[in-house]
């Protein structure tokens, strides 16, 4: 639930000020997060028990800094940026000459004397790997992990893993199987829709034109997503499958024989999504499963999904 909350937060509150606001809320709500945030910039600060001020948007003279902190009389100021490159280094040093200065951005920047320069990607890794996070209470840890997800979305942080390119031909044949299936769906008129873009950096499949009886023509998508988790999905786009998207519930609690409970996702590709259950996905990938069995399994998934959406689509 917390993770879902932060994921939705990133969709509506994603600009530079929003990020600073959410960071302040985290610091006020989760004490260990505040300690980690300050220590990320200023390693010598290990104890916030004598914290006097932790303020969001502090104004002095004509200068306003994102975070103003005071501990036992020592001032700390932190400026947060996403893409804005108007740094104010000189102004801040003149306004707060005795303060320790921190600066964090979503881009690499040359070192600035007397400033602790950081990036949001470094902060994301710091939260993920910090040993203190592993030992705190479960509730605080869940919020910190949720914030980490929010941060990655807002700052477009890309996490890479070691790459093993050893069987990419399987993706080629999977797409051929998808093409074969969507051109011959029992009970429907269907064909591949080449005018739309079926491939993205995180997915591969096919859009297809689907008609039945007197219902409106729709253009679903069938294929595989390969991000942190890999799975086979069938999606009904908000624009091209409006007759289904507008009337399907936001989140169902009931799945089918082949698919998990369907849900709506409004992010980069707003659609109603049906995901093949894990046990069927594993069966599809099993070395013991024949090509004929793979085709039958995928056809069964498609037919069951269409039977589920037809009452909304063809009413």
PDB file of N, CA, C and O in Angstrom, residues 257-291:
ATOM      1  N   UNK A 257      -8.709 -17.982 -14.848  1.00  0.00           N
ATOM      2  CA  UNK A 257      -7.908 -19.198 -14.811  1.00  0.00           C
ATOM      3  C   UNK A 257      -6.471 -18.890 -15.238  1.00  0.00           C
ATOM      4  O   UNK A 257      -5.517 -19.360 -14.616  1.00  0.00           O
ATOM      5  N   UNK A 258      -6.330 -18.080 -16.290  1.00  0.00           N
ATOM      6  CA  UNK A 258      -5.011 -17.801 -16.841  1.00  0.00           C
ATOM      7  C   UNK A 258      -4.395 -16.491 -16.341  1.00  0.00           C
ATOM      8  O   UNK A 258      -3.174 -16.334 -16.405  1.00  0.00           O
ATOM      9  N   UNK A 259      -5.203 -15.538 -15.914  1.00  0.00           N
ATOM     10  CA  UNK A 259      -4.658 -14.209 -15.623  1.00  0.00           C
ATOM     11  C   UNK A 259      -4.904 -13.767 -14.185  1.00  0.00           C
ATOM     12  O   UNK A 259      -5.846 -14.208 -13.527  1.00  0.00           O
ATOM     13  N   UNK A 260      -4.009 -12.871 -13.726  1.00  0.00           N
ATOM     14  CA  UNK A 260      -4.167 -12.255 -12.420  1.00  0.00           C
ATOM     15  C   UNK A 260      -5.300 -11.229 -12.475  1.00  0.00           C
ATOM     16  O   UNK A 260      -5.803 -10.908 -13.555  1.00  0.00           O
ATOM     17  N   UNK A 261      -5.693 -10.694 -11.326  1.00  0.00           N
ATOM     18  CA  UNK A 261      -6.746  -9.686 -11.280  1.00  0.00           C
ATOM     19  C   UNK A 261      -6.345  -8.499 -12.154  1.00  0.00           C
ATOM     20  O   UNK A 261      -5.270  -7.924 -11.979  1.00  0.00           O
ATOM     21  N   UNK A 262      -7.192  -8.102 -13.114  1.00  0.00           N
ATOM     22  CA  UNK A 262      -6.846  -6.979 -13.997  1.00  0.00           C
ATOM     23  C   UNK A 262      -6.857  -5.648 -13.244  1.00  0.00           C
ATOM     24  O   UNK A 262      -7.494  -5.514 -12.205  1.00  0.00           O
ATOM     25  N   UNK A 263      -6.138  -4.673 -13.807  1.00  0.00           N
ATOM     26  CA  UNK A 263      -6.029  -3.366 -13.157  1.00  0.00           C
ATOM     27  C   UNK A 263      -5.792  -2.295 -14.216  1.00  0.00           C
ATOM     28  O   UNK A 263      -5.380  -2.572 -15.340  1.00  0.00           O
ATOM     29  N   UNK A 264      -6.058  -1.053 -13.823  1.00  0.00           N
ATOM     30  CA  UNK A 264      -5.779   0.093 -14.687  1.00  0.00           C
ATOM     31  C   UNK A 264      -4.459   0.735 -14.265  1.00  0.00           C
ATOM     32  O   UNK A 264      -4.191   0.896 -13.090  1.00  0.00           O
ATOM     33  N   UNK A 265      -3.669   1.095 -15.256  1.00  0.00           N
ATOM     34  CA  UNK A 265      -2.412   1.795 -15.012  1.00  0.00           C
ATOM     35  C   UNK A 265      -2.435   3.073 -15.844  1.00  0.00           C
ATOM     36  O   UNK A 265      -2.694   3.040 -17.041  1.00  0.00           O
ATOM     37  N   UNK A 266      -2.169   4.213 -15.204  1.00  0.00           N
ATOM     38  CA  UNK A 266      -2.272   5.507 -15.889  1.00  0.00           C
ATOM     39  C   UNK A 266      -0.917   6.104 -16.240  1.00  0.00           C
ATOM     40  O   UNK A 266      -0.831   7.246 -16.645  1.00  0.00           O
ATOM     41  N   UNK A 267       0.147   5.360 -16.081  1.00  0.00           N
ATOM     42  CA  UNK A 267       1.466   5.954 -16.235  1.00  0.00           C
ATOM     43  C   UNK A 267       1.793   6.198 -17.700  1.00  0.00           C
ATOM     44  O   UNK A 267       1.113   6.945 -18.390  1.00  0.00           O
ATOM     45  N   UNK A 268       2.869   5.609 -18.217  1.00  0.00           N
ATOM     46  CA  UNK A 268       3.335   5.951 -19.559  1.00  0.00           C
ATOM     47  C   UNK A 268       2.418   5.412 -20.648  1.00  0.00           C
ATOM     48  O   UNK A 268       2.369   5.957 -21.757  1.00  0.00           O
ATOM     49  N   UNK A 269       1.668   4.365 -20.350  1.00  0.00           N
ATOM     50  CA  UNK A 269       0.804   3.739 -21.353  1.00  0.00           C
ATOM     51  C   UNK A 269      -0.518   3.408 -20.665  1.00  0.00           C
ATOM     52  O   UNK A 269      -0.764   2.266 -20.298  1.00  0.00           O
ATOM     53  N   UNK A 270      -1.414   4.407 -20.468  1.00  0.00           N
ATOM     54  CA  UNK A 270      -2.665   4.172 -19.732  1.00  0.00           C
ATOM     55  C   UNK A 270      -3.495   3.079 -20.393  1.00  0.00           C
ATOM     56  O   UNK A 270      -3.845   3.160 -21.564  1.00  0.00           O
ATOM     57  N   UNK A 271      -3.806   2.051 -19.625  1.00  0.00           N
ATOM     58  CA  UNK A 271      -4.525   0.907 -20.188  1.00  0.00           C
ATOM     59  C   UNK A 271      -5.077   0.038 -19.063  1.00  0.00           C
ATOM     60  O   UNK A 271      -4.681   0.161 -17.903  1.00  0.00           O
ATOM     61  N   UNK A 272      -6.012  -0.833 -19.420  1.00  0.00           N
ATOM     62  CA  UNK A 272      -6.430  -1.923 -18.549  1.00  0.00           C
ATOM     63  C   UNK A 272      -5.511  -3.097 -18.861  1.00  0.00           C
ATOM     64  O   UNK A 272      -5.345  -3.474 -20.031  1.00  0.00           O
ATOM     65  N   UNK A 273      -4.914  -3.690 -17.821  1.00  0.00           N
ATOM     66  CA  UNK A 273      -3.912  -4.727 -18.034  1.00  0.00           C
ATOM     67  C   UNK A 273      -4.345  -6.072 -17.455  1.00  0.00           C
ATOM     68  O   UNK A 273      -4.847  -6.144 -16.341  1.00  0.00           O
ATOM     69  N   UNK A 274      -4.098  -7.108 -18.248  1.00  0.00           N
ATOM     70  CA  UNK A 274      -4.271  -8.487 -17.820  1.00  0.00           C
ATOM     71  C   UNK A 274      -2.898  -9.151 -17.912  1.00  0.00           C
ATOM     72  O   UNK A 274      -2.265  -9.143 -18.975  1.00  0.00           O
ATOM     73  N   UNK A 275      -2.435  -9.737 -16.802  1.00  0.00           N
ATOM     74  CA  UNK A 275      -1.129 -10.398 -16.787  1.00  0.00           C
ATOM     75  C   UNK A 275      -1.292 -11.896 -16.629  1.00  0.00           C
ATOM     76  O   UNK A 275      -2.055 -12.371 -15.779  1.00  0.00           O
ATOM     77  N   UNK A 276      -0.577 -12.652 -17.453  1.00  0.00           N
ATOM     78  CA  UNK A 276      -0.581 -14.104 -17.350  1.00  0.00           C
ATOM     79  C   UNK A 276      -0.068 -14.521 -15.980  1.00  0.00           C
ATOM     80  O   UNK A 276       0.946 -14.000 -15.503  1.00  0.00           O
ATOM     81  N   UNK A 277      -0.762 -15.435 -15.330  1.00  0.00           N
ATOM     82  CA  UNK A 277      -0.347 -15.885 -14.001  1.00  0.00           C
ATOM     83  C   UNK A 277       1.058 -16.489 -14.048  1.00  0.00           C
ATOM     84  O   UNK A 277       1.480 -17.055 -15.061  1.00  0.00           O
ATOM     85  N   UNK A 278       1.755 -16.379 -12.925  1.00  0.00           N
ATOM     86  CA  UNK A 278       3.149 -16.827 -12.866  1.00  0.00           C
ATOM     87  C   UNK A 278       3.304 -18.307 -13.183  1.00  0.00           C
ATOM     88  O   UNK A 278       4.258 -18.706 -13.847  1.00  0.00           O
ATOM     89  N   UNK A 279       2.358 -19.132 -12.684  1.00  0.00           N
ATOM     90  CA  UNK A 279       2.512 -20.563 -12.936  1.00  0.00           C
ATOM     91  C   UNK A 279       2.393 -20.890 -14.425  1.00  0.00           C
ATOM     92  O   UNK A 279       3.076 -21.781 -14.947  1.00  0.00           O
ATOM     93  N   UNK A 280       1.561 -20.125 -15.162  1.00  0.00           N
ATOM     94  CA  UNK A 280       1.441 -20.340 -16.595  1.00  0.00           C
ATOM     95  C   UNK A 280       2.641 -19.749 -17.336  1.00  0.00           C
ATOM     96  O   UNK A 280       3.068 -20.287 -18.357  1.00  0.00           O
ATOM     97  N   UNK A 281       3.160 -18.631 -16.821  1.00  0.00           N
ATOM     98  CA  UNK A 281       4.358 -18.051 -17.426  1.00  0.00           C
ATOM     99  C   UNK A 281       5.544 -19.004 -17.294  1.00  0.00           C
ATOM    100  O   UNK A 281       6.323 -19.182 -18.237  1.00  0.00           O
ATOM    101  N   UNK A 282       5.674 -19.612 -16.122  1.00  0.00           N
ATOM    102  CA  UNK A 282       6.746 -20.583 -15.915  1.00  0.00           C
ATOM    103  C   UNK A 282       6.559 -21.815 -16.809  1.00  0.00           C
ATOM    104  O   UNK A 282       7.526 -22.359 -17.348  1.00  0.00           O
ATOM    105  N   UNK A 283       5.311 -22.232 -16.961  1.00  0.00           N
ATOM    106  CA  UNK A 283       5.025 -23.362 -17.847  1.00  0.00           C
ATOM    107  C   UNK A 283       5.365 -23.008 -19.290  1.00  0.00           C
ATOM    108  O   UNK A 283       5.941 -23.829 -20.021  1.00  0.00           O
ATOM    109  N   UNK A 284       5.033 -21.784 -19.696  1.00  0.00           N
ATOM    110  CA  UNK A 284       5.339 -21.328 -21.052  1.00  0.00           C
ATOM    111  C   UNK A 284       6.847 -21.385 -21.305  1.00  0.00           C
ATOM    112  O   UNK A 284       7.286 -21.729 -22.408  1.00  0.00           O
ATOM    113  N   UNK A 285       7.652 -21.058 -20.279  1.00  0.00           N
ATOM    114  CA  UNK A 285       9.102 -21.005 -20.425  1.00  0.00           C
ATOM    115  C   UNK A 285       9.806 -22.323 -20.140  1.00  0.00           C
ATOM    116  O   UNK A 285      11.027 -22.418 -20.279  1.00  0.00           O
ATOM    117  N   UNK A 286       9.058 -23.320 -19.729  1.00  0.00           N
ATOM    118  CA  UNK A 286       9.673 -24.590 -19.392  1.00  0.00           C
ATOM    119  C   UNK A 286      10.262 -25.266 -20.631  1.00  0.00           C
ATOM    120  O   UNK A 286       9.667 -25.242 -21.720  1.00  0.00           O
ATOM    121  N   UNK A 287      11.427 -25.874 -20.460  1.00  0.00           N
ATOM    122  CA  UNK A 287      12.063 -26.593 -21.568  1.00  0.00           C
ATOM    123  C   UNK A 287      11.235 -27.795 -22.008  1.00  0.00           C
ATOM    124  O   UNK A 287      11.360 -28.264 -23.143  1.00  0.00           O
ATOM    125  N   UNK A 288      10.388 -28.280 -21.105  1.00  0.00           N
ATOM    126  CA  UNK A 288       9.573 -29.455 -21.415  1.00  0.00           C
ATOM    127  C   UNK A 288       8.311 -29.094 -22.199  1.00  0.00           C
ATOM    128  O   UNK A 288       7.648 -29.976 -22.740  1.00  0.00           O
ATOM    129  N   UNK A 289       7.967 -27.806 -22.255  1.00  0.00           N
ATOM    130  CA  UNK A 289       6.763 -27.375 -22.976  1.00  0.00           C
ATOM    131  C   UNK A 289       7.068 -27.271 -24.465  1.00  0.00           C
ATOM    132  O   UNK A 289       8.017 -26.598 -24.868  1.00  0.00           O
ATOM    133  N   UNK A 290       6.254 -27.913 -25.278  1.00  0.00           N
ATOM    134  CA  UNK A 290       6.462 -27.879 -26.727  1.00  0.00           C
ATOM    135  C   UNK A 290       5.928 -26.561 -27.296  1.00  0.00           C
ATOM    136  O   UNK A 290       5.178 -25.833 -26.644  1.00  0.00           O
ATOM    137  N   UNK A 291       6.309 -26.270 -28.538  1.00  0.00           N
ATOM    138  CA  UNK A 291       5.818 -25.075 -29.212  1.00  0.00           C
ATOM    139  C   UNK A 291       4.295 -25.124 -29.339  1.00  0.00           C
ATOM    140  O   UNK A 291       3.616 -24.103 -29.145  1.00  0.00           O
TER     141      UNK A 291
END
